[in-house]
CSV table of C-alpha atoms in Angstrom, one decimal:
chain,number,residue,atom,x,y,z
A,140,UNK,CA,26.3,-30.8,65.7
A,141,UNK,CA,24.1,-29.9,68.7
A,142,UNK,CA,24.1,-26.2,69.5
A,143,UNK,CA,25.1,-25.0,72.9
A,144,UNK,CA,23.1,-24.5,75.0
A,145,UNK,CA,20.9,-27.4,73.8
A,146,UNK,CA,17.6,-25.5,74.4
A,147,UNK,CA,16.0,-23.8,71.4
A,148,UNK,CA,12.8,-21.8,70.8
A,149,UNK,CA,10.2,-22.7,68.2
A,150,UNK,CA,10.0,-19.8,65.8
A,151,UNK,CA,6.8,-20.7,63.9
A,152,UNK,CA,3.4,-22.0,65.0
A,153,UNK,CA,2.4,-25.6,65.4
A,154,UNK,CA,5.7,-27.3,64.4
A,155,UNK,CA,5.3,-31.1,64.1
A,156,UNK,CA,7.1,-33.4,66.6
A,157,UNK,CA,7.5,-36.6,64.6
A,158,UNK,CA,8.3,-40.3,65.3
A,159,UNK,CA,11.3,-40.2,62.9
A,160,UNK,CA,13.6,-37.7,61.1
A,161,UNK,CA,11.4,-37.3,57.9
A,162,UNK,CA,8.0,-35.9,57.0
A,163,UNK,CA,6.9,-39.5,56.2
A,164,UNK,CA,6.8,-40.3,59.9
A,165,UNK,CA,3.7,-39.7,61.9
A,166,UNK,CA,3.1,-36.6,64.1
A,167,UNK,CA,3.2,-37.2,67.8
A,168,UNK,CA,2.1,-33.7,68.7
A,169,UNK,CA,2.6,-30.1,67.6
A,170,UNK,CA,4.7,-27.5,69.4
A,171,UNK,CA,3.5,-23.9,69.5
A,172,UNK,CA,5.6,-20.8,68.6
A,173,UNK,CA,7.6,-19.5,71.5
A,174,UNK,CA,7.8,-22.9,73.3
A,175,UNK,CA,11.3,-24.2,74.3
A,176,UNK,CA,12.5,-27.7,73.4
A,177,UNK,CA,15.7,-29.4,74.5
A,178,UNK,CA,17.9,-30.9,71.7
A,179,UNK,CA,19.2,-34.4,72.3
A,180,UNK,CA,20.8,-35.1,69.0
A,181,UNK,CA,20.9,-34.0,65.3
A,182,UNK,CA,20.5,-36.0,62.1
A,183,UNK,CA,20.9,-33.9,59.0
A,184,UNK,CA,18.3,-31.1,59.0
A,185,UNK,CA,16.4,-32.7,62.0
A,186,UNK,CA,16.8,-32.4,65.7
A,187,UNK,CA,15.7,-35.2,68.1
A,188,UNK,CA,14.2,-33.1,71.0
A,189,UNK,CA,12.5,-33.4,74.3
A,190,UNK,CA,9.4,-31.3,75.0
A,191,UNK,CA,7.4,-31.6,78.2
A,192,UNK,CA,8.4,-35.2,78.7
A,193,UNK,CA,7.8,-36.3,75.1
A,194,UNK,CA,10.6,-37.0,72.6
A,195,UNK,CA,10.5,-36.8,68.9
A,196,UNK,CA,12.0,-35.3,65.7
A,197,UNK,CA,11.6,-31.7,64.6
A,198,UNK,CA,13.0,-29.8,61.5
A,199,UNK,CA,16.0,-27.7,62.6
A,200,UNK,CA,14.9,-24.8,60.3
A,201,UNK,CA,11.9,-24.0,62.6
A,202,UNK,CA,13.9,-23.4,65.8
A,203,UNK,CA,16.4,-20.8,67.0
A,204,UNK,CA,19.0,-21.0,69.7
A,205,UNK,CA,18.1,-19.2,73.0
């Protein structure tokens, strides 16, 4: 389930935005604490998000609904 609203805030520093929904996938970039990402979908404990025009997967435990 995707929370409403679909924007969430990163709660810890330098969270990895990955190419897939697992730590085995490569890191596209890191998102700093306090930044906002938009959730596009969820797969288990991972969110597929958009951040400043880049999309990737982020662990749900590291974000909090706005």
